[in-house]
Amino acid sequence: MKNETSAILKLSNISKSFRGVKALVDVSFELQRGEVHAICGENGAGKSTLIKILSGALQHDGGTITFEGTPIPQMTPERSFKLGVHTIYQENTLVPWLTVAENLYIGQEICFPKTGLIDWKSAFNKTADIMKSLKMNIAPRSFCANLGIAEQQAVQIAKTLAHECKVVVMDEPTASFGKAEIDNLFRIIRMLREEGKGIIYISHHLDEVFEIADRITVLRDGRYVNTFPVKEVTKAVLIDNMVGRSLGDFYDKEIIELGEEIFRVEKLSRGNAVKDVNFSVHRGEILGIYGMVGAGRTELARLIFGVDKAGQGKVFLRGAEITPKNPEDAIKAGLAFITEDRRRGGLVTNQSIENNMVLPSLRKFKNLFVSPKTVRSIGRRMMGELQIKAPDPGTVVENLSGGNQQKVVVAKWLYAGAEVYIFDEPTRGIDVGAKQELYNICTNLAKQGKAIVFITSEMEELLSMSDRVLVMRGGRISAEIPKEGITQTRVLYEAIGGEKIG
Ligand SMILES: Nc1ncnc2c1ncn2[C@@H]1O[C@H](COP(=O)(O)OP(=O)(O)OP(=O)(O)O)[C@@H](O)[C@H]1O
Ligand SMILES: [Mg+2]
């Protein structure tokens, strides 16, 4: 039986405000050896703030931190690291222009004892060993800038394994993972748990939380709500605790009549990433695109939108060729691309919410000068529509919680208006309540006769939203499944290449 003495870490009555915004009020939390402790809560509930205090990235205003029985009056990143706390942040913290091995050992270089010179050979070898134990095929000498998001997450996890640690904190580690990567991550987490480490796991995916956690602590509006042993709580009770109200079952999309074909892609190809892709979408239709990580879905979206140049192929809107040479062309033609990666493609993070919102729509205004008053009222309206949690539209995006940043990405494209919307993992990092709002927004766009391409790795979402599903594998469309044929088994079967399931 676990008891008080096995607690590695205790946070008591922690408070934190940001210029008047109360991010945490009197929050207590305890982590034991050999347990996976999940923290759940809506966007802006204070989850990331709590773990930033633990890692020394932020200083708390009130309360105490106790590590293995010793009070730590001031936590700094160095102290936290020395105590053995390793954090994988929601935002990518890798240095893009360094190699994988350099990122793993940055600041903690392995040196030859005599000369003090950095022993890069063993750093590269150790990195290769860690990647092998993670079953990740990532070369120690690759530059992080060239890795996909899932691979970058894996490098961050590898970083925690490269150094001795007692507590591993993961803030939405699986946000861009497919099924295989998640299974692999859980294998590693169980390994860490066996070794007696404490793991703090933050996720909006309740299925994952129920699979991996031993206990769950719920935060709401910066306050502690409850802690449950996972065996003593149901999903419904957990959600009620998170949102403070009852939400219905999974989203039940209404049926919308389809109009004429509006969008078509012909023979789109780029190297090995995308091969001879053809499809069309009708007005009012939501076309789901599913596939494993690396199947080419994001690459396809980037080609359509002109972010990358296609080697071959054409894009048509209302029967006329519009093949965009760059995103500018795509926006002008009437496409919108809501990306999964808010840092790289979605937002100017040191700008305000309102400025980010009007960014793709500047052309809409007759003269290029837009009055601050107009911008403010647009900001306010869109914040309301998507329930973005921030003091006002002038708040700098950097200071928003991860999920609220994602909502700003969606809001800016909605405001811009388009004929065809390409969503790429739009609900990544978004909480249960906001997901339903986003589904409503998609449904409304469809009702207005827009066409929607919906790329997602979330099975429930794919099944409930799609009028038709394309499955991608190895850069190609491996199957097209009509509405009546869409089932989880069928979709997975096509995605992994016809292997038998179950
Ligand atoms: N640097 C900052 N300046 C101002 N406000 C901040 C700052 N960091 C966080 N906040 C605010 O504190 C609150 C809690 O944010 P936090 O990032 O901890 O939420 P979260 O639970 O991690 O949400 P998400 O699920 O969206 O990641 C939010 O209202 C956020 O806007
Ligand atoms: Mg967060």
XYZ file of C-alpha atoms and ligand atoms in Angstrom:
534
model
C 0.000 0.000 0.000
C 1.342 3.398 -0.888
C 1.433 5.858 1.977
C 2.546 9.390 2.802
C 6.215 8.422 2.929
C 6.314 7.390 -0.714
C 5.471 10.909 -1.895
C 8.325 12.301 -3.969
C 6.722 15.629 -4.397
C 4.132 17.753 -2.662
C 2.732 21.055 -3.809
C 0.654 22.765 -1.129
C -1.670 25.725 -1.605
C 0.155 27.016 -4.658
C -1.026 30.357 -6.076
C 0.054 32.240 -9.164
C -1.236 35.389 -10.876
C -0.204 37.067 -14.109
C -0.881 40.788 -13.901
C -4.181 40.248 -12.171
C -5.136 37.023 -14.010
C -5.392 34.330 -11.372
C -3.907 31.267 -13.060
C -3.717 29.189 -9.856
C -5.473 29.654 -6.528
C -4.532 27.451 -3.556
C -3.781 24.338 -5.577
C -2.409 21.231 -3.852
C -1.005 18.179 -5.563
C 0.988 15.135 -4.517
C 3.041 12.728 -6.591
C 4.149 9.310 -5.380
C 6.971 7.078 -6.440
C 5.982 4.678 -9.170
C 2.735 6.376 -10.074
C 1.398 8.029 -13.193
C -0.616 11.018 -12.038
C -2.724 12.733 -14.685
C -3.825 16.358 -14.488
C -7.040 17.137 -16.346
C -8.922 20.348 -16.921
C -10.258 22.645 -19.625
C -8.112 25.055 -21.640
C -6.743 27.682 -19.292
C -7.451 25.614 -16.154
C -3.857 26.100 -14.979
C -2.266 22.732 -15.804
C 0.761 24.072 -17.660
C 1.244 26.846 -15.110
C 1.394 24.290 -12.302
C 4.091 22.235 -13.939
C 6.050 25.331 -14.974
C 6.208 26.231 -11.280
C 7.455 22.738 -10.533
C 10.144 22.974 -13.188
C 11.222 26.433 -12.021
C 10.211 28.111 -15.283
C 7.774 30.246 -13.280
C 7.928 31.386 -9.641
C 4.846 30.829 -7.471
C 3.328 33.709 -5.485
C 2.209 31.618 -2.529
C 2.293 28.065 -1.144
C 5.068 25.522 -0.655
C 6.888 22.932 -2.722
C 8.283 19.919 -0.860
C 10.622 17.496 -2.620
C 11.323 14.182 -0.854
C 10.369 15.780 2.455
C 12.540 18.892 2.016
C 10.858 22.251 1.453
C 12.218 24.086 -1.589
C 11.657 27.802 -0.970
C 12.638 28.900 -4.432
C 12.497 26.625 -7.405
C 14.734 27.534 -10.329
C 15.260 25.594 -13.558
C 18.739 24.547 -12.356
C 17.484 23.362 -8.966
C 14.582 21.521 -10.519
C 16.939 19.788 -12.947
C 19.346 18.848 -10.124
C 16.481 17.419 -8.063
C 15.704 15.227 -11.054
C 12.575 16.842 -12.481
C 12.380 16.590 -16.260
C 9.691 18.351 -18.196
C 8.450 17.907 -21.725
C 6.596 21.076 -22.532
C 3.523 21.545 -24.653
C 5.544 23.935 -26.791
C 8.520 22.501 -28.537
C 11.717 23.503 -26.715
C 14.278 21.915 -29.024
C 16.901 24.062 -30.704
C 16.098 23.643 -34.406
C 19.578 24.310 -35.768
C 21.238 21.686 -33.547
C 21.350 17.951 -34.144
C 19.297 15.452 -32.172
C 22.332 14.418 -30.089
C 23.281 18.024 -29.410
C 19.768 18.723 -28.207
C 19.898 15.742 -25.877
C 23.152 16.746 -24.245
C 22.995 20.529 -24.535
C 24.275 22.092 -21.330
C 25.111 18.622 -19.992
C 27.798 17.647 -22.438
C 29.717 14.459 -21.888
C 33.380 15.386 -21.496
C 36.652 13.489 -21.594
C 37.775 13.514 -17.944
C 41.348 14.607 -18.700
C 40.947 17.273 -21.332
C 37.440 18.464 -20.581
C 36.731 18.350 -24.299
C 33.277 17.302 -25.334
C 33.082 13.624 -26.162
C 30.769 13.858 -29.147
C 31.384 10.293 -30.166
C 29.830 8.916 -26.996
C 27.081 11.519 -27.097
C 26.131 10.295 -30.577
C 26.393 6.645 -29.522
C 24.283 7.168 -26.423
C 21.710 9.034 -28.469
C 21.542 6.136 -30.890
C 21.008 3.710 -27.963
C 18.201 5.814 -26.508
C 16.492 6.056 -29.894
C 16.745 2.312 -30.184
C 15.158 1.789 -26.753
C 12.390 4.151 -27.820
C 12.055 2.180 -31.046
C 12.320 5.438 -32.952
C 14.133 5.555 -36.233
C 15.779 8.961 -35.812
C 19.429 9.556 -36.683
C 21.439 11.278 -33.902
C 22.933 13.555 -36.539
C 19.674 14.839 -38.026
C 18.929 18.479 -37.475
C 15.835 19.002 -35.343
C 14.491 21.548 -37.824
C 14.111 18.732 -40.352
C 12.061 16.462 -38.093
C 8.291 16.156 -38.072
C 6.327 17.103 -34.962
C 5.964 13.522 -33.720
C 9.692 12.979 -34.125
C 10.455 16.201 -32.275
C 8.262 15.035 -29.400
C 10.194 11.778 -29.372
C 13.455 13.711 -29.127
C 12.073 15.591 -26.131
C 11.222 12.299 -24.464
C 14.655 10.957 -25.330
C 16.095 13.988 -23.554
C 14.512 12.910 -20.274
C 16.056 9.465 -20.679
C 19.493 10.890 -21.358
C 19.772 12.178 -17.785
C 19.082 10.696 -14.347
C 15.665 11.741 -13.128
C 13.011 11.074 -10.503
C 10.040 12.930 -11.892
C 9.031 13.092 -15.541
C 6.441 15.668 -16.504
C 4.673 15.416 -19.852
C 2.430 18.211 -21.047
C 0.282 16.800 -23.859
C 3.028 14.536 -25.203
C 0.825 12.694 -27.672
C -0.802 15.679 -29.312
C 0.638 14.760 -32.706
C 1.027 11.026 -32.232
C -0.652 8.230 -34.091
C -1.715 4.963 -32.478
C 1.681 3.299 -32.866
C 3.556 6.222 -31.298
C 1.130 6.367 -28.379
C 1.512 2.649 -27.674
C 5.248 3.085 -27.752
C 5.140 6.089 -25.422
C 2.965 4.159 -22.963
C 5.456 1.311 -23.026
C 8.163 3.796 -22.050
C 6.009 5.383 -19.347
C 5.323 1.959 -17.828
C 9.049 1.299 -17.915
C 9.710 4.548 -16.042
C 6.970 3.716 -13.536
C 8.513 0.283 -12.882
C 11.772 2.033 -12.066
C 9.951 3.954 -9.336
C 9.853 7.307 -11.060
C 6.869 9.586 -10.660
C 5.179 10.683 -13.865
C 2.888 13.668 -14.281
C 0.790 13.301 -17.405
C -1.288 16.109 -18.867
C -3.674 15.287 -21.680
C -7.029 16.193 -23.164
C -7.410 12.623 -24.411
C -9.403 10.952 -21.700
C -8.998 7.508 -23.285
C -5.264 7.835 -22.802
C -5.636 9.110 -19.277
C -7.775 6.111 -18.355
C -5.317 3.750 -19.958
C -2.110 5.036 -18.396
C -2.896 6.936 -15.172
C -3.077 5.589 -11.623
C -4.644 8.765 -10.254
C -6.240 11.836 -11.822
C -6.321 15.344 -10.392
C -8.816 17.795 -11.853
C -8.289 21.553 -12.021
C -10.943 24.062 -13.005
C -10.450 27.818 -13.416
C -7.148 27.654 -11.564
C -8.573 25.780 -8.596
C -8.164 22.267 -7.278
C -11.365 20.264 -7.762
C -10.643 16.638 -6.888
C -8.245 13.692 -7.051
C -9.513 10.269 -8.089
C -7.891 6.851 -8.238
C -8.518 5.929 -11.865
C -10.397 2.765 -10.914
C -12.920 4.740 -8.894
C -14.024 7.241 -11.525
C -15.876 7.139 -14.822
C -15.300 9.313 -17.863
C -18.645 11.041 -17.357
C -17.882 11.963 -13.742
C -14.440 13.188 -14.727
C -15.843 15.428 -17.481
C -18.474 16.835 -15.129
C -15.687 17.707 -12.698
C -13.650 19.340 -15.450
C -16.346 21.507 -16.977
C -18.534 21.990 -13.919
C -21.591 20.974 -15.919
C -22.877 17.925 -17.749
C -21.891 17.503 -21.390
C -23.769 15.087 -23.594
C -22.263 12.062 -25.284
C -19.975 12.374 -28.251
C -20.888 14.868 -30.954
C -23.931 13.965 -32.982
C -23.578 15.753 -36.305
C -26.721 16.641 -38.170
C -27.126 15.473 -41.735
C -26.570 18.122 -44.391
C -27.604 17.776 -47.988
C -24.665 17.856 -50.377
C -24.510 20.333 -53.257
C -22.475 20.283 -56.459
C -18.774 19.502 -56.638
C -16.772 22.584 -55.742
C -13.223 21.443 -55.164
C -11.035 18.948 -56.973
C -7.452 17.755 -56.778
C -5.921 15.939 -59.748
C -2.783 13.794 -59.781
C -1.089 15.738 -57.010
C 2.433 14.445 -56.309
C 5.606 15.439 -54.551
C 8.535 13.027 -54.312
C 7.780 10.117 -52.032
C 5.580 12.103 -49.666
C 2.500 12.434 -51.862
C 1.831 10.184 -54.824
C -0.839 10.706 -57.439
C -3.627 11.945 -55.177
C -7.059 12.560 -56.729
C -10.244 13.541 -54.957
C -13.105 15.995 -55.028
C -15.354 17.595 -52.419
C -18.933 18.808 -52.734
C -20.623 21.815 -51.193
C -21.822 20.958 -47.703
C -19.532 17.969 -47.469
C -17.056 17.120 -44.731
C -14.394 14.861 -46.189
C -12.404 13.111 -43.454
C -8.794 12.166 -44.163
C -7.227 9.535 -41.936
C -3.803 7.905 -41.880
C -0.931 6.993 -39.618
C 1.811 9.519 -38.839
C 3.944 9.849 -41.968
C 1.159 8.714 -44.294
C 1.335 12.046 -46.113
C -1.787 13.850 -44.897
C -0.145 17.083 -43.769
C 2.139 17.003 -46.805
C -0.927 16.741 -49.022
C -2.576 19.707 -47.310
C 0.601 21.747 -47.702
C 0.716 20.995 -51.433
C -2.893 21.981 -51.927
C -2.310 25.249 -50.108
C 0.915 26.047 -51.947
C 3.133 25.895 -48.853
C 5.273 23.319 -50.663
C 5.568 23.131 -54.401
C 3.942 20.139 -56.031
C 6.080 18.151 -58.464
C 2.962 17.470 -60.456
C -0.790 17.914 -60.343
C -3.563 20.481 -60.387
C -6.088 22.009 -58.004
C -9.539 23.187 -59.173
C -12.160 25.394 -57.572
C -15.620 25.567 -59.190
C -14.138 23.843 -62.222
C -11.390 26.422 -62.825
C -7.760 25.638 -62.220
C -6.312 27.541 -59.235
C -3.201 25.465 -58.438
C -1.622 27.836 -55.874
C 2.076 28.667 -56.162
C 2.116 29.933 -52.593
C -0.295 30.365 -49.647
C -1.059 33.911 -50.785
C -2.475 32.496 -54.064
C -4.455 29.912 -52.123
C -6.075 32.477 -49.839
C -6.938 34.703 -52.802
C -8.546 31.794 -54.610
C -10.736 30.989 -51.610
C -8.943 28.325 -49.588
C -8.278 28.332 -45.849
C -5.782 26.093 -44.070
C -6.141 25.612 -40.338
C -2.871 23.965 -39.374
C -1.950 21.659 -36.545
C 1.239 23.497 -35.728
C 0.395 26.876 -34.251
C 4.058 27.779 -33.752
C 5.374 27.165 -37.239
C 2.436 28.025 -39.410
C -0.403 29.390 -37.425
C 0.404 32.402 -35.298
C 2.612 35.394 -34.717
C 2.947 34.679 -31.012
C 4.351 38.032 -29.927
C 1.319 39.806 -31.397
C -2.123 40.286 -29.874
C -5.109 38.011 -30.423
C -6.901 40.662 -32.502
C -3.921 41.351 -34.770
C -3.499 37.657 -35.432
C -7.160 37.417 -36.357
C -7.144 40.106 -39.011
C -3.823 38.995 -40.481
C -5.046 36.777 -43.342
C -7.974 39.108 -44.061
C -6.184 42.425 -44.529
C -7.155 42.367 -48.189
C -10.803 42.525 -47.159
C -10.428 46.082 -46.016
C -10.685 48.673 -48.767
C -7.650 50.648 -47.765
C -4.869 48.913 -45.934
C -5.397 51.001 -42.836
C -7.769 49.283 -40.445
C -8.844 51.294 -37.445
C -7.893 49.863 -34.063
C -11.570 50.120 -33.145
C -12.582 47.806 -36.005
C -9.831 45.366 -35.127
C -10.919 45.379 -31.497
C -14.548 44.674 -32.317
C -13.580 41.821 -34.670
C -11.364 40.447 -31.921
C -14.137 40.629 -29.366
C -16.686 38.947 -31.616
C -14.403 36.057 -32.562
C -13.297 35.583 -28.954
C -16.930 35.221 -28.024
C -17.730 32.821 -30.845
C -14.919 30.470 -29.928
C -14.933 31.168 -26.193
C -11.296 32.147 -26.125
C -10.237 32.678 -22.545
C -8.196 35.882 -22.162
C -8.598 39.256 -20.446
C -9.192 41.088 -23.778
C -8.446 40.895 -27.549
C -5.256 42.899 -26.986
C -3.672 40.023 -25.010
C -0.446 38.785 -26.562
C -0.913 35.247 -27.917
C 2.213 33.995 -26.133
C 0.444 34.488 -22.819
C -2.519 32.272 -23.665
C -2.836 28.648 -22.643
C -2.000 26.166 -25.418
C -5.595 25.330 -26.217
C -6.619 28.964 -26.370
C -3.795 29.638 -28.837
C -5.226 26.895 -31.025
C -8.634 28.581 -30.894
C -7.047 31.812 -32.164
C -5.721 29.900 -35.194
C -9.212 28.672 -35.972
C -10.786 32.089 -35.349
C -8.491 33.903 -37.733
C -9.341 31.590 -40.632
C -13.035 31.669 -39.864
C -12.970 35.416 -39.936
C -11.027 35.413 -43.206
C -13.818 33.404 -44.842
C -13.283 30.922 -47.682
C -15.004 28.429 -49.950
C -12.913 25.426 -48.985
C -11.570 24.839 -45.479
C -8.730 22.439 -44.888
C -8.508 21.520 -41.224
C -5.369 19.681 -40.146
C -5.814 18.210 -36.648
C -7.899 21.228 -35.614
C -8.751 19.917 -32.150
C -5.200 19.228 -31.128
C -4.858 20.480 -27.547
C -8.459 21.682 -27.375
C -10.590 20.655 -24.388
C -13.810 18.621 -24.458
C -16.184 21.569 -24.433
C -14.329 23.558 -27.073
C -14.129 20.511 -29.347
C -17.897 20.429 -29.540
C -17.910 24.143 -30.361
C -15.462 23.503 -33.175
C -17.631 20.676 -34.526
C -20.590 23.067 -34.484
C -18.562 25.598 -36.430
C -17.619 22.992 -39.062
C -21.212 21.895 -39.347
C -22.325 25.498 -39.811
C -19.746 26.063 -42.543
C -21.037 22.956 -44.296
C -24.590 24.255 -43.999
C -23.490 27.468 -45.704
C -22.388 25.354 -48.651
C -18.670 25.385 -47.912
C -16.538 22.310 -48.531
C -14.448 20.930 -45.695
C -11.406 18.702 -45.757
C -10.955 17.361 -42.243
C -7.628 15.717 -41.449
C -7.674 13.999 -38.079
C -6.067 11.193 -36.106
C -8.912 11.036 -33.637
C -11.113 8.120 -34.497
C -14.237 9.304 -32.648
C -14.016 12.656 -34.375
C -13.459 11.102 -37.795
C -16.413 8.762 -37.386
C -18.871 11.370 -36.195
C -17.909 14.236 -38.528
C -17.152 12.663 -41.912
C -19.562 12.308 -44.814
C -16.891 10.288 -46.552
C -13.387 9.151 -45.543
C -10.169 8.959 -47.513
C -7.450 6.846 -45.950
C -3.844 7.641 -46.804
C -0.939 5.237 -46.629
C 2.587 5.742 -47.965
C 1.630 9.013 -49.650
C -1.261 7.506 -51.573
C -4.974 7.316 -51.039
C -5.373 3.684 -50.118
C -9.137 3.723 -49.719
C -12.228 5.832 -50.150
C -14.999 4.865 -47.755
C -18.567 6.121 -48.259
C -20.575 7.249 -45.225
C -22.393 3.978 -44.698
C -19.122 2.021 -44.717
C -17.201 4.108 -42.176
C -16.302 1.998 -39.152
C -13.273 2.043 -36.880
C -12.179 -1.424 -37.990
C -12.422 -0.581 -41.672
C -10.546 2.706 -41.320
C -7.724 1.172 -39.259
C -7.513 -1.802 -41.581
C -6.959 0.475 -44.566
C -4.557 2.749 -42.671
C -2.153 0.026 -41.584
C -2.170 -1.719 -44.906
C -4.620 -4.538 -44.806
C -3.215 -6.326 -41.760
C -5.782 -8.229 -39.806
C -7.097 -6.407 -36.762
C -8.412 -7.779 -33.455
N 2.726 34.329 -19.198
C 1.430 34.547 -18.990
N 0.923 35.795 -18.928
C -0.389 36.005 -18.712
N -1.284 35.041 -18.511
C -0.857 33.771 -18.542
C 0.519 33.445 -18.791
N 0.646 32.095 -18.780
C -0.591 31.602 -18.540
N -1.494 32.607 -18.395
C -2.928 32.433 -18.101
O -3.080 31.547 -17.021
C -4.200 30.683 -17.208
C -3.780 29.229 -17.107
O -3.004 28.884 -18.248
P -2.341 27.463 -18.462
O -1.432 27.583 -19.612
O -1.769 26.975 -17.184
O -3.621 26.574 -18.852
P -3.707 25.019 -19.255
O -4.554 24.350 -18.226
O -2.357 24.474 -19.466
O -4.554 25.087 -20.608
P -4.396 24.288 -22.021
O -5.204 23.047 -21.883
O -5.065 25.194 -23.002
O -2.968 24.063 -22.313
C -4.792 31.074 -18.558
O -5.875 31.936 -18.334
C -3.661 31.794 -19.258
O -4.142 32.751 -20.171
Mg -1.339 23.808 -21.194
